[in-house]
Amino acid sequence: GESVGLHLPTLSVQEGDNSIINCAYSNSASDYFIWYKQESGKGPQFIIDIRSNMDKRQGQRVTVLLNKTVKHLSLQIAATQPGDSAVYFCAEIAHSGYSTLTFGKGTMLLVSP
Amino acid sequence: DAGITQSPRYKITETGRQVTLMCHQTWSHSYMFWYRQDLGHGLRLIYYSAAADITDKGEVPDGYVVSRSKTENFPLTLESATRSQTSVYFCASSTANEQFFGPGTRLTVL
């Protein structure tokens, strides 16, 4: 697969633990945020999104938290599984609907059985 | 099959050669994008297109050319490949905010 994980911040957890992946974004005008998951050898895959008028959104086993005051996003994964091992990217859009994303550099999540 | 596809998946070429990477989507999404992904840089936008015959530069457009004569296709051409263009290239399409990515093309320029 592609070696996109080298030189990335890495989070190592045990199967069943909860994982928290953090992201700092740069543009205070950004009003829409997305988390993507990228497995080795594949393209990024949408996980969950959040608009700037929200501070929390939940999906299946995932929760995204948004703190606009400090321009910080986090992705929480409950009961982490080996299949969650991947690189996770946050992305921001300055104007919702315009569709030009700015991606963070990513965090590699390694889940041990 | 429905979705977004890229071809070729792997390509090795030499400095100075012209290379075209293909991208095809079956959703009729209006927006399409080309990114490159490199160690230490994450995903960087090369070019994007809001509709057929409408294209615009992204963050790193130099050395690349795109066209969009049909909604479903968005080819990316490296007119004279350089070693610095060795990368993994991803195409994406979207209707509004969520982008759907292709599987990527790994390009090596020798």
PDB file of N, CA and C in Angstrom, chain A residues 1-7 32 34 36 38 41-46 51 89 93 95-101 103-105, chain B residues 9-10 31 33 35 37 39-45 48 56 88 90 94-106:
ATOM      1  N   GLY A   1       0.819  -1.207   0.000  1.00  0.00           N
ATOM      2  CA  GLY A   1       0.000   0.000   0.000  1.00  0.00           C
ATOM      3  C   GLY A   1       0.851   1.253   0.000  1.00  0.00           C
ATOM      4  N   GLU A   2       0.205   2.391  -0.067  1.00  0.00           N
ATOM      5  CA  GLU A   2       0.931   3.662  -0.093  1.00  0.00           C
ATOM      6  C   GLU A   2       1.519   3.955   1.270  1.00  0.00           C
ATOM      7  N   SER A   3       2.688   4.538   1.308  1.00  0.00           N
ATOM      8  CA  SER A   3       3.368   4.791   2.577  1.00  0.00           C
ATOM      9  C   SER A   3       3.020   6.168   3.110  1.00  0.00           C
ATOM     10  N   VAL A   4       1.735   6.521   3.085  1.00  0.00           N
ATOM     11  CA  VAL A   4       1.362   7.867   3.497  1.00  0.00           C
ATOM     12  C   VAL A   4       1.492   8.058   4.989  1.00  0.00           C
ATOM     13  N   GLY A   5       1.639   6.956   5.760  1.00  0.00           N
ATOM     14  CA  GLY A   5       1.679   7.087   7.206  1.00  0.00           C
ATOM     15  C   GLY A   5       3.019   7.477   7.770  1.00  0.00           C
ATOM     16  N   LEU A   6       4.111   7.339   6.982  1.00  0.00           N
ATOM     17  CA  LEU A   6       5.420   7.665   7.520  1.00  0.00           C
ATOM     18  C   LEU A   6       5.506   9.131   7.875  1.00  0.00           C
ATOM     19  N   HIS A   7       6.182   9.435   8.979  1.00  0.00           N
ATOM     20  CA  HIS A   7       6.432  10.790   9.438  1.00  0.00           C
ATOM     21  C   HIS A   7       5.168  11.484   9.938  1.00  0.00           C
ATOM     22  N   TYR A  32     -17.397  24.599   7.829  1.00  0.00           N
ATOM     23  CA  TYR A  32     -17.796  23.202   7.654  1.00  0.00           C
ATOM     24  C   TYR A  32     -16.538  22.358   7.747  1.00  0.00           C
ATOM     25  N   ILE A  34     -14.845  18.216   7.993  1.00  0.00           N
ATOM     26  CA  ILE A  34     -15.056  16.800   7.700  1.00  0.00           C
ATOM     27  C   ILE A  34     -13.868  16.008   8.217  1.00  0.00           C
ATOM     28  N   TYR A  36     -11.906  12.450   7.469  1.00  0.00           N
ATOM     29  CA  TYR A  36     -11.738  11.377   6.498  1.00  0.00           C
ATOM     30  C   TYR A  36     -10.832  10.298   7.078  1.00  0.00           C
ATOM     31  N   GLN A  38      -8.264   7.169   5.786  1.00  0.00           N
ATOM     32  CA  GLN A  38      -7.575   6.639   4.616  1.00  0.00           C
ATOM     33  C   GLN A  38      -6.813   5.377   5.001  1.00  0.00           C
ATOM     34  N   GLY A  41      -3.272   2.193   0.662  1.00  0.00           N
ATOM     35  CA  GLY A  41      -3.557   1.851  -0.721  1.00  0.00           C
ATOM     36  C   GLY A  41      -4.897   2.293  -1.236  1.00  0.00           C
ATOM     37  N   LYS A  42      -5.618   3.091  -0.438  1.00  0.00           N
ATOM     38  CA  LYS A  42      -6.955   3.532  -0.845  1.00  0.00           C
ATOM     39  C   LYS A  42      -7.077   5.043  -0.761  1.00  0.00           C
ATOM     40  N   GLY A  43      -8.132   5.561  -1.367  1.00  0.00           N
ATOM     41  CA  GLY A  43      -8.421   6.976  -1.257  1.00  0.00           C
ATOM     42  C   GLY A  43      -9.099   7.297   0.060  1.00  0.00           C
ATOM     43  N   PRO A  44      -9.107   8.575   0.467  1.00  0.00           N
ATOM     44  CA  PRO A  44      -9.795   8.974   1.699  1.00  0.00           C
ATOM     45  C   PRO A  44     -11.286   8.660   1.625  1.00  0.00           C
ATOM     46  N   GLN A  45     -11.841   8.315   2.767  1.00  0.00           N
ATOM     47  CA  GLN A  45     -13.252   7.952   2.859  1.00  0.00           C
ATOM     48  C   GLN A  45     -13.905   8.809   3.932  1.00  0.00           C
ATOM     49  N   PHE A  46     -15.051   9.396   3.607  1.00  0.00           N
ATOM     50  CA  PHE A  46     -15.793  10.242   4.536  1.00  0.00           C
ATOM     51  C   PHE A  46     -16.194   9.469   5.790  1.00  0.00           C
ATOM     52  N   ARG A  51     -20.963  21.206  11.121  1.00  0.00           N
ATOM     53  CA  ARG A  51     -21.023  22.612  10.718  1.00  0.00           C
ATOM     54  C   ARG A  51     -20.590  23.487  11.879  1.00  0.00           C
ATOM     55  N   PHE A  89      -7.679  12.223   8.515  1.00  0.00           N
ATOM     56  CA  PHE A  89      -7.484  13.618   8.143  1.00  0.00           C
ATOM     57  C   PHE A  89      -8.700  14.443   8.534  1.00  0.00           C
ATOM     58  N   ILE A  93     -13.761  23.650   5.135  1.00  0.00           N
ATOM     59  CA  ILE A  93     -14.264  24.404   3.988  1.00  0.00           C
ATOM     60  C   ILE A  93     -14.587  25.812   4.469  1.00  0.00           C
ATOM     61  N   HIS A  95     -16.333  28.131   2.872  1.00  0.00           N
ATOM     62  CA  HIS A  95     -17.699  28.544   2.569  1.00  0.00           C
ATOM     63  C   HIS A  95     -18.488  27.297   2.206  1.00  0.00           C
ATOM     64  N   SER A  96     -19.342  26.874   3.099  1.00  0.00           N
ATOM     65  CA  SER A  96     -20.094  25.654   2.888  1.00  0.00           C
ATOM     66  C   SER A  96     -20.830  25.693   1.556  1.00  0.00           C
ATOM     67  N   GLY A  97     -20.674  24.628   0.771  1.00  0.00           N
ATOM     68  CA  GLY A  97     -21.318  24.536  -0.529  1.00  0.00           C
ATOM     69  C   GLY A  97     -20.378  24.843  -1.667  1.00  0.00           C
ATOM     70  N   TYR A  98     -19.254  25.466  -1.351  1.00  0.00           N
ATOM     71  CA  TYR A  98     -18.307  25.817  -2.404  1.00  0.00           C
ATOM     72  C   TYR A  98     -17.405  24.658  -2.746  1.00  0.00           C
ATOM     73  N   SER A  99     -17.213  23.771  -1.782  1.00  0.00           N
ATOM     74  CA  SER A  99     -16.575  22.486  -2.024  1.00  0.00           C
ATOM     75  C   SER A  99     -15.065  22.452  -2.093  1.00  0.00           C
ATOM     76  N   THR A 100     -14.328  23.514  -1.882  1.00  0.00           N
ATOM     77  CA  THR A 100     -12.871  23.422  -1.887  1.00  0.00           C
ATOM     78  C   THR A 100     -12.393  23.138  -0.476  1.00  0.00           C
ATOM     79  N   LEU A 101     -11.841  21.936  -0.289  1.00  0.00           N
ATOM     80  CA  LEU A 101     -11.401  21.498   1.027  1.00  0.00           C
ATOM     81  C   LEU A 101      -9.932  21.819   1.255  1.00  0.00           C
ATOM     82  N   PHE A 103      -7.012  20.271   3.657  1.00  0.00           N
ATOM     83  CA  PHE A 103      -6.766  19.111   4.501  1.00  0.00           C
ATOM     84  C   PHE A 103      -5.649  19.362   5.495  1.00  0.00           C
ATOM     85  N   GLY A 104      -5.783  18.790   6.691  1.00  0.00           N
ATOM     86  CA  GLY A 104      -4.688  18.707   7.623  1.00  0.00           C
ATOM     87  C   GLY A 104      -3.737  17.603   7.186  1.00  0.00           C
ATOM     88  N   LYS A 105      -2.610  17.474   7.872  1.00  0.00           N
ATOM     89  CA  LYS A 105      -1.587  16.532   7.444  1.00  0.00           C
ATOM     90  C   LYS A 105      -1.858  15.099   7.877  1.00  0.00           C
TER      91      LYS A 105
ATOM     92  N   ARG B   9      -3.538   2.750 -12.385  1.00  0.00           N
ATOM     93  CA  ARG B   9      -3.324   2.740 -10.950  1.00  0.00           C
ATOM     94  C   ARG B   9      -1.852   2.961 -10.615  1.00  0.00           C
ATOM     95  N   TYR B  10      -0.982   2.511 -11.490  1.00  0.00           N
ATOM     96  CA  TYR B  10       0.455   2.689 -11.307  1.00  0.00           C
ATOM     97  C   TYR B  10       1.066   3.091 -12.648  1.00  0.00           C
ATOM     98  N   TYR B  31     -18.853  18.947  -9.366  1.00  0.00           N
ATOM     99  CA  TYR B  31     -17.489  19.287  -8.987  1.00  0.00           C
ATOM    100  C   TYR B  31     -16.571  18.077  -9.116  1.00  0.00           C
ATOM    101  N   PHE B  33     -12.099  17.163  -8.693  1.00  0.00           N
ATOM    102  CA  PHE B  33     -10.869  17.682  -8.094  1.00  0.00           C
ATOM    103  C   PHE B  33      -9.701  16.736  -8.395  1.00  0.00           C
ATOM    104  N   TYR B  35      -5.931  15.972  -6.533  1.00  0.00           N
ATOM    105  CA  TYR B  35      -5.017  16.210  -5.431  1.00  0.00           C
ATOM    106  C   TYR B  35      -3.756  15.382  -5.655  1.00  0.00           C
ATOM    107  N   GLN B  37      -0.702  13.634  -3.110  1.00  0.00           N
ATOM    108  CA  GLN B  37      -0.441  13.308  -1.713  1.00  0.00           C
ATOM    109  C   GLN B  37       1.014  12.905  -1.567  1.00  0.00           C
ATOM    110  N   LEU B  39       4.466  12.598   1.345  1.00  0.00           N
ATOM    111  CA  LEU B  39       4.857  12.523   2.747  1.00  0.00           C
ATOM    112  C   LEU B  39       5.133  13.915   3.279  1.00  0.00           C
ATOM    113  N   GLY B  40       4.557  14.219   4.423  1.00  0.00           N
ATOM    114  CA  GLY B  40       4.810  15.494   5.072  1.00  0.00           C
ATOM    115  C   GLY B  40       3.951  16.642   4.583  1.00  0.00           C
ATOM    116  N   HIS B  41       3.165  16.405   3.521  1.00  0.00           N
ATOM    117  CA  HIS B  41       2.340  17.487   2.971  1.00  0.00           C
ATOM    118  C   HIS B  41       0.848  17.168   2.985  1.00  0.00           C
ATOM    119  N   GLY B  42       0.485  15.964   3.231  1.00  0.00           N
ATOM    120  CA  GLY B  42      -0.926  15.619   3.178  1.00  0.00           C
ATOM    121  C   GLY B  42      -1.461  15.734   1.760  1.00  0.00           C
ATOM    122  N   LEU B  43      -2.726  16.058   1.629  1.00  0.00           N
ATOM    123  CA  LEU B  43      -3.380  16.191   0.334  1.00  0.00           C
ATOM    124  C   LEU B  43      -3.368  17.648  -0.091  1.00  0.00           C
ATOM    125  N   ARG B  44      -2.851  17.907  -1.271  1.00  0.00           N
ATOM    126  CA  ARG B  44      -2.812  19.270  -1.793  1.00  0.00           C
ATOM    127  C   ARG B  44      -3.579  19.344  -3.104  1.00  0.00           C
ATOM    128  N   LEU B  45      -4.397  20.363  -3.229  1.00  0.00           N
ATOM    129  CA  LEU B  45      -5.262  20.517  -4.388  1.00  0.00           C
ATOM    130  C   LEU B  45      -4.469  21.057  -5.572  1.00  0.00           C
ATOM    131  N   TYR B  48      -9.287  22.085  -9.839  1.00  0.00           N
ATOM    132  CA  TYR B  48     -10.648  21.622  -9.649  1.00  0.00           C
ATOM    133  C   TYR B  48     -11.527  22.168 -10.754  1.00  0.00           C
ATOM    134  N   ASP B  56     -10.318  25.525 -12.536  1.00  0.00           N
ATOM    135  CA  ASP B  56      -9.617  26.566 -11.796  1.00  0.00           C
ATOM    136  C   ASP B  56      -8.437  25.962 -11.055  1.00  0.00           C
ATOM    137  N   VAL B  88       1.423  10.331  -5.232  1.00  0.00           N
ATOM    138  CA  VAL B  88       0.166   9.607  -5.402  1.00  0.00           C
ATOM    139  C   VAL B  88      -0.895  10.655  -5.724  1.00  0.00           C
ATOM    140  N   PHE B  90      -4.854  11.680  -6.426  1.00  0.00           N
ATOM    141  CA  PHE B  90      -6.235  11.300  -6.159  1.00  0.00           C
ATOM    142  C   PHE B  90      -7.178  12.247  -6.880  1.00  0.00           C
ATOM    143  N   SER B  94     -17.770  15.720  -6.163  1.00  0.00           N
ATOM    144  CA  SER B  94     -18.728  16.064  -5.110  1.00  0.00           C
ATOM    145  C   SER B  94     -19.903  16.819  -5.699  1.00  0.00           C
ATOM    146  N   THR B  95     -21.000  16.798  -4.947  1.00  0.00           N
ATOM    147  CA  THR B  95     -22.140  17.628  -5.301  1.00  0.00           C
ATOM    148  C   THR B  95     -22.109  18.918  -4.491  1.00  0.00           C
ATOM    149  N   ALA B  96     -21.824  18.824  -3.227  1.00  0.00           N
ATOM    150  CA  ALA B  96     -21.754  20.017  -2.369  1.00  0.00           C
ATOM    151  C   ALA B  96     -20.489  19.916  -1.521  1.00  0.00           C
ATOM    152  N   ASN B  97     -20.644  19.497  -0.285  1.00  0.00           N
ATOM    153  CA  ASN B  97     -19.488  19.506   0.608  1.00  0.00           C
ATOM    154  C   ASN B  97     -18.712  18.198   0.639  1.00  0.00           C
ATOM    155  N   GLU B  98     -19.415  17.067   0.634  1.00  0.00           N
ATOM    156  CA  GLU B  98     -18.718  15.801   0.777  1.00  0.00           C
ATOM    157  C   GLU B  98     -18.059  15.405  -0.528  1.00  0.00           C
ATOM    158  N   GLN B  99     -16.769  15.090  -0.460  1.00  0.00           N
ATOM    159  CA  GLN B  99     -16.036  14.656  -1.636  1.00  0.00           C
ATOM    160  C   GLN B  99     -15.823  13.145  -1.586  1.00  0.00           C
ATOM    161  N   PHE B 100     -15.970  12.524  -2.730  1.00  0.00           N
ATOM    162  CA  PHE B 100     -15.770  11.089  -2.875  1.00  0.00           C
ATOM    163  C   PHE B 100     -14.499  10.880  -3.688  1.00  0.00           C
ATOM    164  N   PHE B 101     -13.594  10.083  -3.128  1.00  0.00           N
ATOM    165  CA  PHE B 101     -12.283   9.938  -3.723  1.00  0.00           C
ATOM    166  C   PHE B 101     -12.145   8.645  -4.520  1.00  0.00           C
ATOM    167  N   GLY B 102     -11.340   8.725  -5.571  1.00  0.00           N
ATOM    168  CA  GLY B 102     -10.965   7.539  -6.307  1.00  0.00           C
ATOM    169  C   GLY B 102      -9.865   6.786  -5.580  1.00  0.00           C
ATOM    170  N   PRO B 103      -9.426   5.649  -6.140  1.00  0.00           N
ATOM    171  CA  PRO B 103      -8.441   4.801  -5.468  1.00  0.00           C
ATOM    172  C   PRO B 103      -7.012   5.317  -5.573  1.00  0.00           C
ATOM    173  N   GLY B 104      -6.769   6.299  -6.433  1.00  0.00           N
ATOM    174  CA  GLY B 104      -5.430   6.865  -6.535  1.00  0.00           C
ATOM    175  C   GLY B 104      -4.614   6.283  -7.677  1.00  0.00           C
ATOM    176  N   THR B 105      -3.667   7.084  -8.153  1.00  0.00           N
ATOM    177  CA  THR B 105      -2.662   6.650  -9.145  1.00  0.00           C
ATOM    178  C   THR B 105      -1.294   6.949  -8.562  1.00  0.00           C
ATOM    179  N   ARG B 106      -0.474   5.899  -8.486  1.00  0.00           N
ATOM    180  CA  ARG B 106       0.886   6.114  -7.987  1.00  0.00           C
ATOM    181  C   ARG B 106       1.778   6.360  -9.188  1.00  0.00           C
TER     182      ARG B 106
END
